[in-house]
Amino acid sequence: MNMSAPTQFIGQGLRGELRHDVAMSRHTSWRAGGVAQRMYRPADLADLQLFLRLLPEDELLVAIGLGSNLLVRDGGLRGTVLLMHGALNEMHMDGDHVYAQAGVPGAKLARFAAANDLHGAGFFAGIPGTLGGMLAMNAGCYGSETWDKVVRAQVLTRNGELQLRTPQDYQVSYRHASRVRDSECGIEDAVEQEFFAGAWLRFNQGEGDVAKQDIKALLEKRSASQPLHLPNAGSVFRNPQGDHAARLIESCGLKGLRIGGAQVSQKHANFIVNIANASATDIENLMLQVRATVAEKTGVQLQPEVKIIGEKLA
Ligand SMILES: Cc1cc2nc3c(=O)[nH]c(=O)nc-3n(C[C@H](O)[C@H](O)[C@H](O)COP(=O)(O)OP(=O)(O)OC[C@H]3O[C@@H](n4cnc5c(N)ncnc54)[C@H](O)[C@@H]3O)c2cc1C
């Protein structure tokens, strides 16, 4: 992999780090995928605002957190990846609410809330993503979802302006959140790109010690049921209404099915694990095969939960 040395922006007041030809396998939990043309890790929120202001209007942009729900195809990504993790890290109490920036990982958020004698944030500990990714996905587990907790969201427009949004500005459903441009007509915003910069979250007061115990129990439960020792991206397919993708996949005898270095996990059928330097193509082909088999044998069309981006290899 030809990865050029990091180049520091100079002269324009930027303080972040711009790199070229970045292997996305280093920034996704599947440890697979192509190369991004450029990646910018801002120094902080103000730096990201300046970067966006300076950027040419036609530059393609994608924001990522921990890449824990992401497959970047082997042909790579054109444009610039904005890396929020390790960059937008601020978190503090703001009155009764927790304010956290988009790059804060779920585990840190859960622990911070418990340390401030709040409960109801424990589920974030089981989701190995950032707050930005969890807002984008409406991530959740054990009956709680990210947007249940949001009081206000802070977003960055494509040209670096900071704006506040309320939960009513979004259409939120299972593993989905998108901007409502015209709430009367319910038209989703497909035109204006914006990124989550942070959010104010509301949790229940008290029982911080119980919350700490809950986090411990949740993590133990997860490591007993998920193949966390191998690179994966959590649940690959969304659960169809009233059923579980894992149950359907297992009922079709697909556990252990392998294409190249990608395998349907023996431990959890809705996980695909990277067992031997899988390419993104291996993973995507395995997803297609699982989907086709489940459709043929059960009539259910599974929908991917993971986001697939980038170009196919020519
Ligand atoms: C072991 C394991 C267990 C998991 N368990 C769960 C679970 O229980 N529940 C669950 O819901 N998910 C689960 N996931 C999936 C994943 O952790 C979540 O979807 C998480 O929200 C992704 O966060 P991320 O920061 O890694 O986002 P990424 O994977 O980096 O990005 C995901 C999507 O969000 C967008 N995005 C990221 N940051 C921003 C931003 N700041 N602004 C706008 N868009 C942004 C990206 O462009 C992309 O479309 C699991 C994953 C793993 C590996």
Short mmCIF file of C-alpha atoms and ligand atoms in Angstrom, two decimals:
data_model
loop_
_atom_site.label_atom_id
_atom_site.label_comp_id
_atom_site.label_asym_id
_atom_site.label_seq_id
_atom_site.Cartn_x
_atom_site.Cartn_y
_atom_site.Cartn_z
CA MET A 1 0.00 0.00 0.00
CA ASN A 2 1.45 3.32 -1.04
CA MET A 3 0.63 5.69 1.80
CA SER A 4 2.20 9.12 1.65
CA ALA A 5 3.50 10.81 4.77
CA PRO A 6 1.02 13.06 6.58
CA THR A 7 1.06 16.58 5.25
CA GLN A 8 0.35 19.39 7.67
CA PHE A 9 -1.68 22.21 6.29
CA ILE A 10 0.31 25.38 6.44
CA GLY A 11 -0.40 29.01 5.80
CA GLN A 12 -4.17 29.00 6.04
CA GLY A 13 -4.55 28.65 9.79
CA LEU A 14 -5.56 25.00 9.73
CA ARG A 15 -4.23 22.85 12.55
CA GLY A 16 -5.48 19.39 11.57
CA GLU A 17 -3.81 16.65 9.61
CA LEU A 18 -4.36 15.98 5.93
CA ARG A 19 -3.22 12.67 4.50
CA HIS A 20 -3.38 11.25 1.00
CA ASP A 21 -4.03 7.69 -0.18
CA VAL A 22 -5.19 6.41 3.16
CA ALA A 23 -5.96 2.70 3.53
CA MET A 24 -9.51 2.56 4.88
CA SER A 25 -8.77 -0.89 6.29
CA ARG A 26 -7.04 1.05 9.09
CA HIS A 27 -10.18 3.04 9.82
CA THR A 28 -12.90 0.39 9.63
CA SER A 29 -13.64 -2.35 12.15
CA TRP A 30 -13.73 -4.94 9.35
CA ARG A 31 -10.07 -4.12 8.67
CA ALA A 32 -10.83 -4.33 4.96
CA GLY A 33 -11.42 -2.05 2.03
CA GLY A 34 -9.90 0.37 -0.45
CA VAL A 35 -7.98 3.61 -0.25
CA ALA A 36 -9.38 7.10 0.35
CA GLN A 37 -7.94 9.84 -1.83
CA ARG A 38 -7.70 12.21 1.13
CA MET A 39 -8.45 12.12 4.84
CA TYR A 40 -8.67 15.11 7.17
CA ARG A 41 -8.49 14.71 10.92
CA PRO A 42 -9.41 18.15 12.31
CA ALA A 43 -7.70 19.49 15.43
CA ASP A 44 -11.09 20.43 16.88
CA LEU A 45 -14.51 21.73 15.88
CA ALA A 46 -13.33 25.25 14.97
CA ASP A 47 -10.62 23.74 12.79
CA LEU A 48 -13.17 21.54 11.01
CA GLN A 49 -15.32 24.60 10.35
CA LEU A 50 -12.37 26.38 8.76
CA PHE A 51 -11.47 23.31 6.70
CA LEU A 52 -15.00 23.10 5.32
CA ARG A 53 -14.96 26.81 4.50
CA LEU A 54 -11.73 26.45 2.54
CA LEU A 55 -12.71 23.30 0.70
CA PRO A 56 -13.67 23.49 -2.98
CA GLU A 57 -17.44 23.20 -3.37
CA ASP A 58 -17.27 20.14 -5.58
CA GLU A 59 -15.07 18.07 -3.25
CA LEU A 60 -16.82 14.82 -2.31
CA LEU A 61 -17.01 14.39 1.46
CA VAL A 62 -17.86 11.59 3.82
CA ALA A 63 -17.73 11.78 7.62
CA ILE A 64 -16.72 8.71 9.54
CA GLY A 65 -16.37 7.83 13.20
CA LEU A 66 -14.88 4.48 14.11
CA GLY A 67 -15.88 2.81 10.85
CA SER A 68 -17.77 0.17 12.81
CA ASN A 69 -20.68 0.07 10.41
CA LEU A 70 -18.84 0.69 7.20
CA LEU A 71 -17.64 -1.26 4.16
CA VAL A 72 -15.43 0.71 1.78
CA ARG A 73 -15.24 -1.06 -1.56
CA ASP A 74 -11.82 -2.11 -2.82
CA GLY A 75 -11.78 0.51 -5.61
CA GLY A 76 -11.59 3.15 -2.85
CA LEU A 77 -13.14 6.50 -2.15
CA ARG A 78 -12.87 9.68 -4.19
CA GLY A 79 -12.72 12.96 -2.31
CA THR A 80 -12.04 13.54 1.38
CA VAL A 81 -12.92 11.52 4.44
CA LEU A 82 -13.55 13.62 7.56
CA LEU A 83 -12.33 11.64 10.54
CA MET A 84 -14.32 12.58 13.64
CA HIS A 85 -12.91 10.03 16.04
CA GLY A 86 -9.89 11.34 17.90
CA ALA A 87 -10.82 14.86 16.77
CA LEU A 88 -14.21 16.04 18.03
CA ASN A 89 -13.72 14.76 21.57
CA GLU A 90 -15.24 17.30 23.92
CA MET A 91 -17.76 16.17 26.51
CA HIS A 92 -19.16 18.02 29.54
CA MET A 93 -22.30 18.48 31.61
CA ASP A 94 -24.43 21.39 30.43
CA GLY A 95 -27.01 21.84 33.18
CA ASP A 96 -28.83 18.51 33.41
CA HIS A 97 -27.74 17.41 29.94
CA VAL A 98 -24.61 15.75 28.64
CA TYR A 99 -23.04 17.63 25.74
CA ALA A 100 -20.81 15.37 23.66
CA GLN A 101 -19.10 15.99 20.35
CA ALA A 102 -19.49 13.67 17.39
CA GLY A 103 -16.16 11.89 17.83
CA VAL A 104 -16.84 10.70 21.38
CA PRO A 105 -17.02 6.87 21.51
CA GLY A 106 -20.12 5.19 22.95
CA ALA A 107 -18.22 3.56 25.81
CA LYS A 108 -16.82 6.91 26.99
CA LEU A 109 -20.25 8.49 26.82
CA ALA A 110 -21.80 5.69 28.89
CA ARG A 111 -19.06 5.91 31.52
CA PHE A 112 -19.22 9.71 31.67
CA ALA A 113 -22.98 9.62 32.27
CA ALA A 114 -22.62 7.00 35.02
CA ALA A 115 -19.80 8.99 36.64
CA ASN A 116 -22.16 11.97 36.73
CA ASP A 117 -24.78 9.91 38.54
CA LEU A 118 -27.02 9.43 35.52
CA HIS A 119 -28.54 6.23 34.22
CA GLY A 120 -30.04 5.24 30.87
CA ALA A 121 -26.83 5.67 28.86
CA GLY A 122 -25.48 2.17 29.50
CA PHE A 123 -26.50 0.78 26.11
CA PHE A 124 -24.02 3.14 24.40
CA ALA A 125 -21.22 1.11 25.99
CA GLY A 126 -22.08 -1.88 23.80
CA ILE A 127 -21.91 0.04 20.53
CA PRO A 128 -18.32 0.49 19.34
CA GLY A 129 -18.99 3.65 17.35
CA THR A 130 -18.86 7.40 17.88
CA LEU A 131 -21.78 9.64 18.79
CA GLY A 132 -21.80 11.00 15.20
CA GLY A 133 -22.13 7.51 13.75
CA MET A 134 -24.76 6.61 16.33
CA LEU A 135 -26.81 9.69 15.45
CA ALA A 136 -26.50 8.93 11.73
CA MET A 137 -27.57 5.31 12.29
CA ASN A 138 -29.94 5.79 15.22
CA ALA A 139 -27.88 3.04 16.78
CA GLY A 140 -29.32 1.13 19.68
CA CYS A 141 -29.55 -2.09 21.63
CA TYR A 142 -31.48 -3.74 24.44
CA GLY A 143 -34.55 -1.60 23.81
CA SER A 144 -32.85 1.83 23.73
CA GLU A 145 -31.99 3.98 20.73
CA THR A 146 -29.74 7.00 20.32
CA TRP A 147 -32.44 9.47 19.31
CA ASP A 148 -34.55 8.63 22.39
CA LYS A 149 -31.91 10.54 24.32
CA VAL A 150 -31.34 13.55 22.07
CA VAL A 151 -32.48 16.97 23.23
CA ARG A 152 -30.71 18.95 20.52
CA ALA A 153 -28.22 18.12 17.80
CA GLN A 154 -25.42 20.35 16.59
CA VAL A 155 -24.64 20.06 12.89
CA LEU A 156 -22.10 21.46 10.49
CA THR A 157 -23.26 22.49 7.06
CA ARG A 158 -21.18 21.76 3.98
CA ASN A 159 -19.64 25.23 4.17
CA GLY A 160 -18.72 25.00 7.84
CA GLU A 161 -21.61 26.78 9.49
CA LEU A 162 -22.73 25.45 12.89
CA GLN A 163 -26.47 25.01 13.34
CA LEU A 164 -28.78 23.56 15.98
CA ARG A 165 -31.45 20.99 15.19
CA THR A 166 -34.18 19.37 17.24
CA PRO A 167 -35.28 15.73 17.07
CA GLN A 168 -38.37 16.97 15.18
CA ASP A 169 -36.07 18.00 12.33
CA TYR A 170 -35.38 14.32 11.64
CA GLN A 171 -37.26 11.29 10.47
CA VAL A 172 -36.08 8.69 12.90
CA SER A 173 -36.81 4.98 12.82
CA TYR A 174 -35.05 1.67 13.38
CA ARG A 175 -31.36 2.21 12.44
CA HIS A 176 -32.28 5.27 10.43
CA ALA A 177 -32.22 9.04 10.86
CA SER A 178 -32.47 11.55 8.06
CA ARG A 179 -33.19 15.23 7.85
CA VAL A 180 -36.74 16.31 7.13
CA ARG A 181 -36.48 19.26 4.79
CA ASP A 182 -40.11 20.09 4.62
CA SER A 183 -41.85 18.68 7.65
CA GLU A 184 -45.32 19.28 6.18
CA CYS A 185 -44.61 17.20 3.13
CA GLY A 186 -42.14 14.88 4.85
CA ILE A 187 -39.61 15.23 2.05
CA GLU A 188 -36.21 13.96 3.06
CA ASP A 189 -33.29 16.21 2.44
CA ALA A 190 -31.25 14.72 -0.34
CA VAL A 191 -29.60 17.94 -1.42
CA GLU A 192 -27.81 19.61 1.45
CA GLN A 193 -25.09 17.57 3.05
CA GLU A 194 -24.53 18.13 6.76
CA PHE A 195 -22.52 16.40 9.42
CA PHE A 196 -23.19 15.82 13.09
CA ALA A 197 -20.84 17.87 15.24
CA GLY A 198 -22.33 16.97 18.62
CA ALA A 199 -25.50 16.62 20.65
CA TRP A 200 -27.09 17.37 24.00
CA LEU A 201 -28.43 14.20 25.56
CA ARG A 202 -30.87 13.64 28.40
CA PHE A 203 -30.54 10.76 30.86
CA ASN A 204 -32.29 9.93 34.13
CA GLN A 205 -30.92 11.42 37.32
CA GLY A 206 -29.46 9.13 39.96
CA GLU A 207 -28.43 5.49 40.20
CA GLY A 208 -25.00 6.14 38.69
CA ASP A 209 -23.61 3.15 40.59
CA VAL A 210 -26.31 0.89 39.19
CA ALA A 211 -25.49 2.24 35.73
CA LYS A 212 -21.82 1.27 36.20
CA GLN A 213 -22.88 -2.30 37.09
CA ASP A 214 -25.23 -2.37 34.09
CA ILE A 215 -22.37 -1.42 31.77
CA LYS A 216 -20.24 -4.24 33.13
CA ALA A 217 -23.06 -6.78 32.71
CA LEU A 218 -23.83 -5.55 29.20
CA LEU A 219 -20.21 -5.89 28.08
CA GLU A 220 -20.02 -9.42 29.50
CA LYS A 221 -23.24 -10.35 27.71
CA ARG A 222 -21.89 -8.96 24.43
CA SER A 223 -18.60 -10.79 24.57
CA ALA A 224 -20.46 -14.03 25.31
CA SER A 225 -22.71 -13.69 22.26
CA GLN A 226 -20.60 -11.84 19.67
CA PRO A 227 -17.37 -12.81 17.87
CA LEU A 228 -15.47 -9.81 19.21
CA HIS A 229 -12.05 -11.45 18.77
CA LEU A 230 -12.30 -11.16 14.97
CA PRO A 231 -12.74 -8.02 12.83
CA ASN A 232 -16.45 -7.46 12.15
CA ALA A 233 -19.00 -4.69 11.73
CA GLY A 234 -21.70 -5.82 14.11
CA SER A 235 -25.02 -6.87 12.62
CA VAL A 236 -24.72 -6.94 8.86
CA PHE A 237 -28.45 -7.02 8.10
CA ARG A 238 -31.34 -5.18 9.70
CA ASN A 239 -33.80 -7.30 11.62
CA PRO A 240 -36.95 -7.69 9.53
CA GLN A 241 -40.14 -6.73 11.35
CA GLY A 242 -41.03 -9.34 13.95
CA ASP A 243 -38.01 -11.53 13.27
CA HIS A 244 -34.24 -11.67 13.60
CA ALA A 245 -31.82 -11.68 10.69
CA ALA A 246 -29.52 -13.99 12.67
CA ARG A 247 -32.30 -16.55 13.15
CA LEU A 248 -33.16 -16.53 9.45
CA ILE A 249 -29.51 -16.86 8.38
CA GLU A 250 -28.89 -19.68 10.83
CA SER A 251 -32.09 -21.48 9.77
CA CYS A 252 -30.71 -21.54 6.21
CA GLY A 253 -27.58 -23.35 7.42
CA LEU A 254 -25.30 -20.45 6.51
CA LYS A 255 -23.16 -20.24 9.66
CA GLY A 256 -19.55 -20.84 8.68
CA LEU A 257 -20.14 -20.07 4.97
CA ARG A 258 -16.94 -18.56 3.57
CA ILE A 259 -15.92 -16.49 0.56
CA GLY A 260 -12.22 -15.64 0.42
CA GLY A 261 -11.25 -14.30 3.83
CA ALA A 262 -14.82 -13.50 4.90
CA GLN A 263 -16.98 -15.89 6.88
CA VAL A 264 -20.46 -15.94 8.38
CA SER A 265 -19.64 -16.14 12.09
CA GLN A 266 -20.15 -19.45 13.84
CA LYS A 267 -20.99 -17.52 17.02
CA HIS A 268 -23.55 -15.04 15.67
CA ALA A 269 -25.07 -15.65 12.24
CA ASN A 270 -25.71 -11.95 11.51
CA PHE A 271 -22.01 -11.15 11.87
CA ILE A 272 -19.53 -11.54 9.03
CA VAL A 273 -16.00 -11.90 10.32
CA ASN A 274 -12.72 -11.22 8.59
CA ILE A 275 -10.77 -14.41 9.22
CA ALA A 276 -7.96 -14.10 6.66
CA ASN A 277 -7.29 -10.70 5.13
CA ALA A 278 -10.70 -10.48 3.53
CA SER A 279 -11.17 -7.94 0.79
CA ALA A 280 -14.24 -5.72 0.74
CA THR A 281 -15.27 -7.70 -2.35
CA ASP A 282 -15.17 -10.96 -0.34
CA ILE A 283 -17.39 -9.40 2.31
CA GLU A 284 -19.85 -7.87 -0.16
CA ASN A 285 -20.07 -11.10 -2.16
CA LEU A 286 -20.74 -13.06 1.02
CA MET A 287 -23.47 -10.58 1.94
CA LEU A 288 -25.02 -11.06 -1.52
CA GLN A 289 -24.88 -14.82 -1.21
CA VAL A 290 -26.45 -14.81 2.27
CA ARG A 291 -29.17 -12.49 1.06
CA ALA A 292 -29.95 -14.58 -2.02
CA THR A 293 -30.07 -17.84 -0.02
CA VAL A 294 -32.31 -16.39 2.69
CA ALA A 295 -34.63 -14.93 0.04
CA GLU A 296 -34.81 -18.23 -1.80
CA LYS A 297 -35.39 -20.38 1.26
CA THR A 298 -37.57 -18.11 3.41
CA GLY A 299 -38.96 -15.47 1.05
CA VAL A 300 -37.51 -12.68 3.25
CA GLN A 301 -35.37 -10.01 1.54
CA LEU A 302 -32.77 -8.97 4.11
CA GLN A 303 -31.71 -5.33 4.00
CA PRO A 304 -28.13 -4.37 4.84
CA GLU A 305 -27.58 -2.42 8.06
CA VAL A 306 -23.92 -1.71 7.21
CA LYS A 307 -23.22 1.22 4.91
CA ILE A 308 -21.41 0.28 1.71
CA ILE A 309 -19.54 3.12 0.04
CA GLY A 310 -16.82 3.64 -2.55
CA GLU A 311 -16.02 2.30 -5.99
CA LYS A 312 -15.93 -1.30 -7.14
CA LEU A 313 -12.61 -2.51 -8.49
CA ALA A 314 -12.49 -1.99 -12.25
C1 LIG B 1 -18.99 -5.52 17.59
C2 LIG B 1 -20.02 -4.55 17.08
C3 LIG B 1 -21.24 -4.46 17.74
C4 LIG B 1 -22.19 -3.54 17.31
N1 LIG B 1 -23.38 -3.47 17.97
C5 LIG B 1 -24.31 -2.58 17.58
C6 LIG B 1 -25.56 -2.47 18.28
O1 LIG B 1 -25.80 -3.14 19.26
N2 LIG B 1 -26.45 -1.56 17.84
C7 LIG B 1 -26.20 -0.76 16.76
O2 LIG B 1 -27.06 0.07 16.42
N3 LIG B 1 -25.04 -0.84 16.07
C8 LIG B 1 -24.09 -1.73 16.45
N4 LIG B 1 -22.92 -1.82 15.76
C9 LIG B 1 -22.71 -1.01 14.54
C10 LIG B 1 -22.01 0.33 14.77
O3 LIG B 1 -21.20 0.33 15.92
C11 LIG B 1 -23.03 1.48 14.85
O4 LIG B 1 -23.77 1.58 13.66
C12 LIG B 1 -22.36 2.83 15.14
O5 LIG B 1 -23.37 3.79 15.28
C13 LIG B 1 -21.42 3.27 14.03
O6 LIG B 1 -20.68 4.38 14.53
P1 LIG B 1 -19.31 4.80 13.83
O7 LIG B 1 -18.83 6.03 14.50
O8 LIG B 1 -18.36 3.67 13.80
O9 LIG B 1 -19.82 5.14 12.38
P2 LIG B 1 -19.14 4.79 10.99
O10 LIG B 1 -19.16 3.31 10.79
O11 LIG B 1 -17.84 5.47 10.87
O12 LIG B 1 -20.20 5.44 9.99
C14 LIG B 1 -21.50 4.90 9.88
C15 LIG B 1 -22.37 5.86 9.08
O13 LIG B 1 -22.53 7.06 9.82
C16 LIG B 1 -22.06 8.19 9.08
N5 LIG B 1 -21.43 9.12 10.01
C17 LIG B 1 -20.43 8.85 10.90
N6 LIG B 1 -20.13 9.96 11.60
C18 LIG B 1 -20.93 10.95 11.14
C19 LIG B 1 -21.09 12.32 11.47
N7 LIG B 1 -20.36 12.93 12.42
N8 LIG B 1 -22.03 13.02 10.79
C20 LIG B 1 -22.78 12.45 9.84
N9 LIG B 1 -22.67 11.15 9.47
C21 LIG B 1 -21.75 10.41 10.13
C22 LIG B 1 -21.08 7.61 8.07
O14 LIG B 1 -20.93 8.44 6.94
C23 LIG B 1 -21.74 6.28 7.75
O15 LIG B 1 -22.78 6.45 6.82
C24 LIG B 1 -21.93 -2.73 16.18
C25 LIG B 1 -20.69 -2.81 15.53
C26 LIG B 1 -19.73 -3.71 15.98
C27 LIG B 1 -18.40 -3.77 15.29
#
